[in-house]
Amino acid sequence: MITVVGVDGRALSPLARARLAEATVLAGSDRLLERVRPLPGGARVVGGPLGRAVAAHREYGGRLVVLAGGDPGFFGAVAELRGHGVVPEVIPAPSLVSQAFARAGLAWEDALVVTGGRLDRVANACRAHHKVAVLVAPGVGPAEIARELAPTTPRTLIVYEDLGGPDERITHSRMGEATTRPWKNPEVVLVLDPLHRGPDGPAWVAGARTGPAGWARDFAGSGLDPVVRAFVLARLGPRLGDLVWDVGAGGGEIAVECALLGAAVVAVEPEEEACARLRRTVIAHGVKVALARGRAPAALEPLADPDAVFVAGGGPEVVAACAARSPRSLVCALRTAEQADRVLEVLREHGYRAESVRIATSWTTGGETGGGGTGDDRGEMGGSGEEETGGRGGGRRPPGPGPVFVVCATGRGLEKIIDP
């Protein structure tokens, strides 16, 4: 038999203590072993990966008892044992995350819970979300998180050390303090946005919010037609854990849509008027977008490495600077085939597979009478334009400035080129 016992600093239950007394093989960290003393005299203590303990149990028989912090079914030993083909008996304790939020007096149905050895992915979740619980892992602790988020993402940290143990310490820390303070056995870090406003209504799902009701929206005064933006978003592939750069962000339409899809976003924009419009768009859609005011490529230098980049402003030198940071995908929107050819050359020099896609759109809105656009009234749209309406719902958009050339670069070539 294999039993997993959750340990939270309190005395073990009678059942958990009985299982511990039966152990012939015992697995757990030194800190957890110390918390459950006295240990059974005849048990073999096996350290390292759980696979070693499972192998020892198969060799020696008897009962394997695995000690885990908090709820072992939540980012814990149960999943690892199931991966070894084992269906264990589980005696849980309250999870470290639930204890952390309880100590802070905070609800946590709207919190993300993240862990793992990829600091960039954890930091991007903290950039995108207002309330994140980080289960500490090697290289992903309070100092590393604060260092990665500063200075573009101001957050408050609550650090829990030896949670539930005799040396428990809870520290409310600012970013600068967290990077320099010595930490002892941190287990959980709550990363909170102090400026976040509360939810508009009661939550019905825990964790990350549901996706947007629609995407490739028709923003007023947008520099890109919704059809073009839909294609750009599809090639960027923004998702939770990603960092997206929107270079030459303008009013922030791409930035906002990427944020609505769960990504962390930095919008790079030099013009004050565009920055003001971007701020209004971000606030109106209730998302988080960091604004880097400046002109690329210089403004890109202090930013964290991106997973995906959209370039709407700047020439080949800006594209080269973005490509040098090795994003997974890089997408540019250009007005002429000659511009697209120059960008393609730059991207291929940086080792990308790149293709140019020409997109031209025509818009009409249905209607029974009046100025509805049909036949020769249809106009091409490749950029901005307000919708005209006539009669009782008929309408069309005025002709745009022509087709848009979207250059897409990834590790794989596009399966299909769209050329209406």
Short mmCIF file of C-alpha atoms in Angstrom, two decimals:
data_model
loop_
_atom_site.label_atom_id
_atom_site.label_comp_id
_atom_site.label_asym_id
_atom_site.label_seq_id
_atom_site.Cartn_x
_atom_site.Cartn_y
_atom_site.Cartn_z
CA MET A 1 0.00 0.00 0.00
CA ILE A 2 1.05 3.59 -0.65
CA THR A 3 -0.32 6.45 1.46
CA VAL A 4 0.20 10.16 0.94
CA VAL A 5 -0.12 12.24 4.11
CA GLY A 6 -0.63 15.99 3.92
CA VAL A 7 1.30 17.93 6.56
CA ASP A 8 0.34 21.47 7.59
CA GLY A 9 2.15 21.96 10.91
CA ARG A 10 -0.68 20.73 13.12
CA ALA A 11 -0.71 17.35 14.85
CA LEU A 12 -1.41 14.47 12.49
CA SER A 13 -4.84 12.87 12.61
CA PRO A 14 -5.11 9.45 14.28
CA LEU A 15 -5.42 7.80 10.84
CA ALA A 16 -2.36 9.61 9.49
CA ARG A 17 -0.34 8.75 12.60
CA ALA A 18 -1.39 5.10 12.31
CA ARG A 19 -0.30 4.96 8.67
CA LEU A 20 3.03 6.56 9.58
CA ALA A 21 3.59 3.90 12.25
CA GLU A 22 3.05 1.17 9.62
CA ALA A 23 5.59 2.64 7.18
CA THR A 24 8.41 0.45 5.89
CA VAL A 25 9.48 3.13 3.39
CA LEU A 26 9.14 6.85 4.13
CA ALA A 27 9.56 9.74 1.67
CA GLY A 28 9.48 13.47 2.32
CA SER A 29 11.61 16.58 2.71
CA ASP A 30 13.78 17.01 5.80
CA ARG A 31 11.49 19.81 6.99
CA LEU A 32 8.37 17.65 6.75
CA LEU A 33 10.10 14.69 8.39
CA GLU A 34 11.05 16.97 11.27
CA ARG A 35 7.44 18.07 11.69
CA VAL A 36 6.03 14.52 12.10
CA ARG A 37 8.56 13.13 14.58
CA PRO A 38 8.82 10.61 16.13
CA LEU A 39 9.44 8.59 12.98
CA PRO A 40 8.80 4.82 12.83
CA GLY A 41 11.98 3.02 13.85
CA GLY A 42 12.11 0.45 11.07
CA ALA A 43 11.25 2.70 8.12
CA ARG A 44 13.73 3.35 5.34
CA VAL A 45 13.84 7.06 4.53
CA VAL A 46 14.26 7.62 0.79
CA GLY A 47 15.09 11.08 -0.54
CA GLY A 48 15.05 12.55 -4.02
CA PRO A 49 12.42 11.98 -6.71
CA LEU A 50 9.36 9.95 -5.74
CA GLY A 51 10.31 7.34 -8.32
CA ARG A 52 13.09 6.19 -5.97
CA ALA A 53 10.64 5.74 -3.11
CA VAL A 54 8.26 3.79 -5.37
CA ALA A 55 11.15 1.55 -6.47
CA ALA A 56 12.17 0.96 -2.84
CA HIS A 57 8.58 0.09 -1.95
CA ARG A 58 8.45 -2.46 -4.75
CA GLU A 59 11.71 -3.97 -3.50
CA TYR A 60 10.94 -4.09 0.22
CA GLY A 61 7.14 -4.30 0.27
CA GLY A 62 5.08 -3.12 3.21
CA ARG A 63 3.69 0.43 3.25
CA LEU A 64 5.18 3.48 1.58
CA VAL A 65 4.20 6.75 3.27
CA VAL A 66 4.84 9.95 1.33
CA LEU A 67 4.77 13.23 3.26
CA ALA A 68 3.55 16.29 1.32
CA GLY A 69 2.96 19.90 2.30
CA GLY A 70 -0.72 20.78 2.58
CA ASP A 71 -3.06 19.12 0.09
CA PRO A 72 -1.03 16.54 -1.86
CA GLY A 73 -3.69 16.46 -4.60
CA PHE A 74 -3.03 20.12 -5.49
CA PHE A 75 0.26 20.55 -7.37
CA GLY A 76 1.56 17.75 -5.19
CA ALA A 77 2.66 14.15 -4.83
CA VAL A 78 -0.57 12.53 -6.00
CA ALA A 79 -0.09 13.52 -9.66
CA GLU A 80 3.52 12.31 -9.61
CA LEU A 81 2.55 8.96 -8.11
CA ARG A 82 -0.25 8.52 -10.63
CA GLY A 83 2.37 9.07 -13.29
CA HIS A 84 4.17 6.01 -11.91
CA GLY A 85 0.98 3.97 -12.24
CA VAL A 86 0.16 4.17 -8.53
CA VAL A 87 -3.29 4.89 -7.08
CA PRO A 88 -2.47 6.02 -3.54
CA GLU A 89 -4.51 6.44 -0.42
CA VAL A 90 -4.60 10.18 0.31
CA ILE A 91 -4.96 11.81 3.71
CA PRO A 92 -4.99 15.55 2.88
CA ALA A 93 -4.37 18.64 4.95
CA PRO A 94 -5.52 22.16 4.03
CA SER A 95 -3.56 23.40 1.02
CA LEU A 96 -0.75 25.90 1.50
CA VAL A 97 -2.62 28.27 -0.83
CA SER A 98 -5.84 28.21 1.18
CA GLN A 99 -3.84 28.76 4.37
CA ALA A 100 -1.98 31.69 2.82
CA PHE A 101 -5.15 33.48 1.71
CA ALA A 102 -6.81 32.72 5.06
CA ARG A 103 -3.89 34.27 6.95
CA ALA A 104 -4.25 37.38 4.77
CA GLY A 105 -8.03 37.53 5.18
CA LEU A 106 -8.51 37.38 1.40
CA ALA A 107 -10.97 35.50 -0.78
CA TRP A 108 -9.23 33.53 -3.50
CA GLU A 109 -11.81 32.29 -5.98
CA ASP A 110 -10.48 34.98 -8.35
CA ALA A 111 -6.81 34.06 -7.86
CA LEU A 112 -4.47 32.24 -10.18
CA VAL A 113 -2.28 29.56 -8.63
CA VAL A 114 1.01 28.94 -10.42
CA THR A 115 4.22 27.03 -9.83
CA GLY A 116 7.07 25.43 -11.70
CA GLY A 117 10.62 26.19 -12.67
CA ARG A 118 9.93 28.75 -15.43
CA LEU A 119 10.29 32.17 -13.88
CA ASP A 120 9.28 33.98 -17.08
CA ARG A 121 5.95 32.18 -17.29
CA VAL A 122 5.20 32.77 -13.60
CA ALA A 123 6.10 36.47 -13.94
CA ASN A 124 3.90 36.85 -17.01
CA ALA A 125 0.93 35.42 -15.09
CA CYS A 126 1.62 37.98 -12.36
CA ARG A 127 1.78 40.77 -14.95
CA ALA A 128 -1.54 39.78 -16.47
CA HIS A 129 -3.55 38.98 -13.35
CA HIS A 130 -4.34 41.01 -10.25
CA LYS A 131 -4.09 38.19 -7.70
CA VAL A 132 -1.64 35.30 -8.04
CA ALA A 133 -0.47 32.69 -5.55
CA VAL A 134 2.96 31.35 -6.41
CA LEU A 135 4.02 28.01 -4.95
CA VAL A 136 7.74 28.55 -4.56
CA ALA A 137 10.12 26.38 -6.58
CA PRO A 138 13.90 26.52 -7.04
CA GLY A 139 14.71 29.75 -8.87
CA VAL A 140 11.15 31.03 -8.48
CA GLY A 141 10.98 32.73 -5.10
CA PRO A 142 10.07 36.19 -3.79
CA ALA A 143 13.37 37.83 -4.78
CA GLU A 144 13.33 36.42 -8.31
CA ILE A 145 9.67 37.32 -8.86
CA ALA A 146 10.13 40.91 -7.68
CA ARG A 147 13.27 41.34 -9.77
CA GLU A 148 11.49 40.05 -12.87
CA LEU A 149 8.41 42.27 -12.42
CA ALA A 150 10.20 45.53 -11.60
CA PRO A 151 9.88 48.24 -12.67
CA THR A 152 7.00 47.94 -15.17
CA THR A 153 4.61 45.93 -12.97
CA PRO A 154 4.12 47.34 -9.46
CA ARG A 155 2.85 44.67 -7.12
CA THR A 156 2.60 43.99 -3.39
CA LEU A 157 4.03 40.69 -2.16
CA ILE A 158 2.99 38.65 0.86
CA VAL A 159 5.65 36.05 1.58
CA TYR A 160 4.96 32.99 3.73
CA GLU A 161 7.93 31.21 5.27
CA ASP A 162 7.63 27.85 7.02
CA LEU A 163 3.84 28.13 6.75
CA GLY A 164 2.23 26.20 9.59
CA GLY A 165 5.59 25.35 11.13
CA PRO A 166 7.33 26.52 14.29
CA ASP A 167 9.25 29.24 12.41
CA GLU A 168 6.29 30.60 10.47
CA ARG A 169 6.79 34.16 9.29
CA ILE A 170 4.47 36.29 7.16
CA THR A 171 5.97 39.36 5.50
CA HIS A 172 4.19 42.09 3.55
CA SER A 173 6.90 43.27 1.21
CA ARG A 174 7.42 45.94 -1.41
CA MET A 175 9.19 45.00 -4.60
CA GLY A 176 12.51 46.61 -3.75
CA GLU A 177 12.64 45.02 -0.31
CA ALA A 178 11.82 41.59 -1.68
CA THR A 179 14.86 41.61 -3.99
CA THR A 180 17.36 42.25 -1.19
CA ARG A 181 15.89 40.66 1.92
CA PRO A 182 17.17 37.22 2.97
CA TRP A 183 14.36 34.65 2.90
CA LYS A 184 14.26 31.40 4.88
CA ASN A 185 12.11 28.53 3.59
CA PRO A 186 9.55 30.61 1.63
CA GLU A 187 6.70 28.37 0.51
CA VAL A 188 4.03 30.65 -0.93
CA VAL A 189 4.13 34.17 -2.35
CA LEU A 190 0.94 36.13 -2.95
CA VAL A 191 1.44 38.69 -5.72
CA LEU A 192 -1.26 41.36 -5.53
CA ASP A 193 -2.11 44.43 -7.58
CA PRO A 194 -2.79 47.16 -5.00
CA LEU A 195 -4.67 49.28 -7.56
CA HIS A 196 -7.10 46.60 -8.69
CA ARG A 197 -10.77 47.33 -8.33
CA GLY A 198 -13.09 44.61 -7.09
CA PRO A 199 -15.16 42.38 -9.37
CA ASP A 200 -18.30 43.74 -11.00
CA GLY A 201 -20.37 40.79 -9.77
CA PRO A 202 -20.14 37.43 -8.02
CA ALA A 203 -17.70 34.93 -9.48
CA TRP A 204 -18.94 31.66 -10.92
CA VAL A 205 -15.63 30.07 -11.88
CA ALA A 206 -12.36 29.94 -9.95
CA GLY A 207 -9.01 31.07 -11.28
CA ALA A 208 -8.49 32.82 -14.60
CA ARG A 209 -11.48 34.67 -15.93
CA THR A 210 -13.36 33.30 -18.87
CA GLY A 211 -12.35 34.42 -22.35
CA PRO A 212 -13.82 37.47 -24.06
CA ALA A 213 -17.28 37.33 -25.57
CA GLY A 214 -15.74 38.16 -28.93
CA TRP A 215 -12.42 39.11 -30.40
CA ALA A 216 -11.09 41.04 -33.38
CA ARG A 217 -13.48 43.72 -32.23
CA ASP A 218 -14.40 46.78 -34.24
CA PHE A 219 -12.64 49.47 -32.21
CA ALA A 220 -13.60 53.01 -33.20
CA GLY A 221 -10.79 54.64 -35.15
CA SER A 222 -8.67 51.50 -35.22
CA GLY A 223 -5.61 51.51 -37.42
CA LEU A 224 -6.28 47.90 -38.48
CA ASP A 225 -9.41 46.40 -39.97
CA PRO A 226 -10.96 43.69 -37.73
CA VAL A 227 -10.29 41.03 -40.36
CA VAL A 228 -6.60 41.91 -40.41
CA ARG A 229 -6.52 42.00 -36.63
CA ALA A 230 -8.14 38.56 -36.44
CA PHE A 231 -5.39 37.14 -38.62
CA VAL A 232 -2.69 38.91 -36.60
CA LEU A 233 -4.06 37.53 -33.33
CA ALA A 234 -4.27 34.03 -34.77
CA ARG A 235 -0.60 34.15 -35.74
CA LEU A 236 0.53 35.71 -32.47
CA GLY A 237 -1.30 33.06 -30.43
CA PRO A 238 -1.44 35.05 -27.14
CA ARG A 239 -2.18 32.97 -24.05
CA LEU A 240 -1.81 32.89 -20.28
CA GLY A 241 1.88 32.79 -19.37
CA ASP A 242 3.00 34.64 -22.51
CA LEU A 243 4.49 38.12 -22.77
CA VAL A 244 3.47 40.03 -25.91
CA TRP A 245 5.06 43.21 -27.20
CA ASP A 246 2.83 45.57 -29.22
CA VAL A 247 5.38 47.84 -30.91
CA GLY A 248 3.92 51.01 -32.35
CA ALA A 249 0.79 50.25 -30.38
CA GLY A 250 -1.26 53.28 -31.44
CA GLY A 251 -4.60 53.12 -29.67
CA GLY A 252 -3.75 49.71 -28.20
CA GLU A 253 -6.25 47.49 -30.01
CA ILE A 254 -3.84 44.56 -30.44
CA ALA A 255 -2.53 45.04 -26.90
CA VAL A 256 -6.01 44.96 -25.39
CA GLU A 257 -7.10 41.92 -27.38
CA CYS A 258 -3.97 39.99 -26.34
CA ALA A 259 -4.64 40.92 -22.70
CA LEU A 260 -8.26 39.78 -22.99
CA LEU A 261 -6.93 36.41 -24.18
CA GLY A 262 -4.82 36.07 -21.01
CA ALA A 263 -1.36 37.25 -22.04
CA ALA A 264 0.82 39.81 -20.31
CA VAL A 265 1.32 42.76 -22.65
CA VAL A 266 3.74 45.65 -23.03
CA ALA A 267 2.63 48.37 -25.45
CA VAL A 268 5.45 50.46 -26.92
CA GLU A 269 4.31 53.83 -28.23
CA PRO A 270 6.13 57.20 -28.57
CA GLU A 271 3.23 59.57 -29.28
CA GLU A 272 1.45 61.18 -26.31
CA GLU A 273 -1.92 61.41 -28.07
CA ALA A 274 -1.82 57.70 -28.94
CA CYS A 275 -0.74 56.85 -25.38
CA ALA A 276 -3.74 58.73 -23.99
CA ARG A 277 -6.08 56.85 -26.33
CA LEU A 278 -4.38 53.57 -25.40
CA ARG A 279 -4.93 54.25 -21.69
CA ARG A 280 -8.63 54.93 -22.31
CA THR A 281 -8.97 51.70 -24.31
CA VAL A 282 -7.26 49.67 -21.59
CA ILE A 283 -9.45 51.12 -18.85
CA ALA A 284 -12.61 50.63 -20.89
CA HIS A 285 -11.87 46.92 -21.32
CA GLY A 286 -10.70 46.27 -17.74
CA VAL A 287 -7.37 44.67 -18.68
CA LYS A 288 -3.75 45.16 -17.66
CA VAL A 289 -1.29 46.52 -20.20
CA ALA A 290 2.11 47.98 -19.33
CA LEU A 291 2.97 51.08 -21.35
CA ALA A 292 6.57 51.72 -22.42
CA ARG A 293 6.60 55.33 -23.64
CA GLY A 294 9.36 55.65 -26.20
CA ARG A 295 10.49 54.91 -29.69
CA ALA A 296 11.71 51.50 -30.77
CA PRO A 297 14.28 50.04 -30.94
CA ALA A 298 15.74 51.96 -27.96
CA ALA A 299 12.54 51.54 -25.91
CA LEU A 300 12.76 47.76 -26.23
CA GLU A 301 16.11 47.34 -24.49
CA PRO A 302 14.92 47.26 -20.83
CA LEU A 303 11.90 45.03 -21.51
CA ALA A 304 11.71 41.35 -20.59
CA ASP A 305 12.09 38.94 -23.50
CA PRO A 306 8.78 38.43 -25.32
CA ASP A 307 7.03 35.26 -26.45
CA ALA A 308 5.26 37.05 -29.29
CA VAL A 309 5.70 40.44 -30.97
CA PHE A 310 3.46 42.57 -33.17
CA VAL A 311 5.16 45.41 -35.02
CA ALA A 312 2.94 48.12 -36.46
CA GLY A 313 5.45 50.97 -36.38
CA GLY A 314 9.09 51.24 -37.38
CA GLY A 315 11.22 49.97 -40.19
CA PRO A 316 13.42 46.91 -40.71
CA GLU A 317 15.73 47.99 -37.87
CA VAL A 318 12.84 47.68 -35.39
CA VAL A 319 11.93 44.26 -36.74
CA ALA A 320 15.59 43.21 -36.46
CA ALA A 321 15.71 44.37 -32.83
CA CYS A 322 12.58 42.34 -32.05
CA ALA A 323 13.85 39.25 -33.86
CA ALA A 324 17.10 39.43 -31.92
CA ARG A 325 15.10 38.71 -28.73
CA SER A 326 13.95 35.37 -30.22
CA PRO A 327 10.18 35.49 -29.76
CA ARG A 328 8.15 32.41 -30.66
CA SER A 329 6.16 34.40 -33.20
CA LEU A 330 6.67 37.80 -34.80
CA VAL A 331 4.00 39.51 -36.89
CA CYS A 332 4.19 42.81 -38.82
CA ALA A 333 1.48 44.76 -40.66
CA LEU A 334 2.71 46.73 -43.67
CA ARG A 335 1.17 48.81 -46.43
CA THR A 336 3.24 47.84 -49.45
CA ALA A 337 4.71 44.71 -50.96
CA GLU A 338 8.12 46.38 -51.05
CA GLN A 339 8.03 46.94 -47.27
CA ALA A 340 7.00 43.33 -46.78
CA ASP A 341 9.90 42.09 -48.91
CA ARG A 342 12.42 44.04 -46.84
CA VAL A 343 10.99 42.70 -43.58
CA LEU A 344 10.96 39.15 -44.92
CA GLU A 345 14.65 39.45 -45.70
CA VAL A 346 15.44 40.68 -42.19
CA LEU A 347 13.49 37.86 -40.55
CA ARG A 348 15.11 35.18 -42.67
CA GLU A 349 18.52 36.60 -41.78
CA HIS A 350 17.58 35.97 -38.14
CA GLY A 351 16.72 32.34 -38.83
CA TYR A 352 12.94 32.63 -38.99
CA ARG A 353 10.61 31.00 -41.44
CA ALA A 354 8.57 33.90 -42.70
CA GLU A 355 5.75 34.44 -45.16
CA SER A 356 3.91 37.50 -46.41
CA VAL A 357 0.12 37.40 -46.49
CA ARG A 358 -1.87 39.95 -48.51
CA ILE A 359 -5.28 40.71 -47.01
CA ALA A 360 -7.87 42.93 -48.68
CA THR A 361 -11.36 43.25 -47.22
CA SER A 362 -14.72 44.51 -48.40
CA TRP A 363 -17.51 45.36 -45.97
CA THR A 364 -21.24 45.66 -46.41
CA THR A 365 -24.06 45.57 -43.89
CA GLY A 366 -27.38 44.06 -44.84
CA GLY A 367 -30.53 46.15 -45.06
CA GLU A 368 -33.85 46.33 -46.79
CA THR A 369 -33.64 49.83 -48.26
CA GLY A 370 -31.54 52.96 -48.48
CA GLY A 371 -27.81 53.22 -48.79
CA GLY A 372 -26.95 49.55 -48.29
CA GLY A 373 -23.75 48.73 -50.13
CA THR A 374 -23.99 46.02 -52.78
CA GLY A 375 -22.32 45.33 -56.09
CA ASP A 376 -20.24 48.33 -57.12
CA ASP A 377 -20.84 50.06 -53.78
CA ARG A 378 -18.44 47.68 -52.03
CA GLY A 379 -15.12 49.19 -51.01
CA GLU A 380 -11.85 47.54 -50.08
CA MET A 381 -10.80 47.90 -46.47
CA GLY A 382 -7.25 47.40 -45.29
CA GLY A 383 -7.19 49.93 -42.47
CA SER A 384 -9.34 52.34 -40.52
CA GLY A 385 -12.73 53.62 -41.55
CA GLU A 386 -16.01 54.43 -39.89
CA GLU A 387 -19.13 52.55 -40.86
CA GLU A 388 -21.78 54.47 -42.81
CA THR A 389 -25.40 53.50 -42.47
CA GLY A 390 -28.39 54.39 -44.56
CA GLY A 391 -32.09 53.61 -44.66
CA ARG A 392 -33.25 51.08 -42.09
CA GLY A 393 -30.02 49.25 -41.30
CA GLY A 394 -28.35 49.06 -44.72
CA GLY A 395 -24.87 50.47 -44.96
CA ARG A 396 -21.31 50.15 -46.08
CA ARG A 397 -17.89 51.30 -45.12
CA PRO A 398 -16.02 53.75 -47.30
CA PRO A 399 -13.05 52.40 -49.22
CA GLY A 400 -9.94 51.96 -47.08
CA PRO A 401 -6.36 52.65 -48.08
CA GLY A 402 -5.94 49.29 -49.82
CA PRO A 403 -4.68 45.85 -48.86
CA VAL A 404 -2.47 45.10 -45.88
CA PHE A 405 0.57 42.86 -46.08
CA VAL A 406 0.95 40.81 -42.91
CA VAL A 407 4.38 39.26 -42.46
CA CYS A 408 4.35 36.28 -40.11
CA ALA A 409 7.48 34.65 -38.70
CA THR A 410 7.55 31.47 -36.63
CA GLY A 411 9.58 28.32 -36.33
CA ARG A 412 7.27 26.75 -38.90
CA GLY A 413 6.06 28.10 -42.24
CA LEU A 414 2.45 29.02 -42.76
CA GLU A 415 0.27 26.22 -44.06
CA LYS A 416 -1.71 28.55 -46.28
CA ILE A 417 -1.27 31.96 -47.84
CA ILE A 418 -4.36 34.15 -48.11
CA ASP A 419 -4.44 36.30 -51.23
CA PRO A 420 -7.99 37.38 -52.13
#
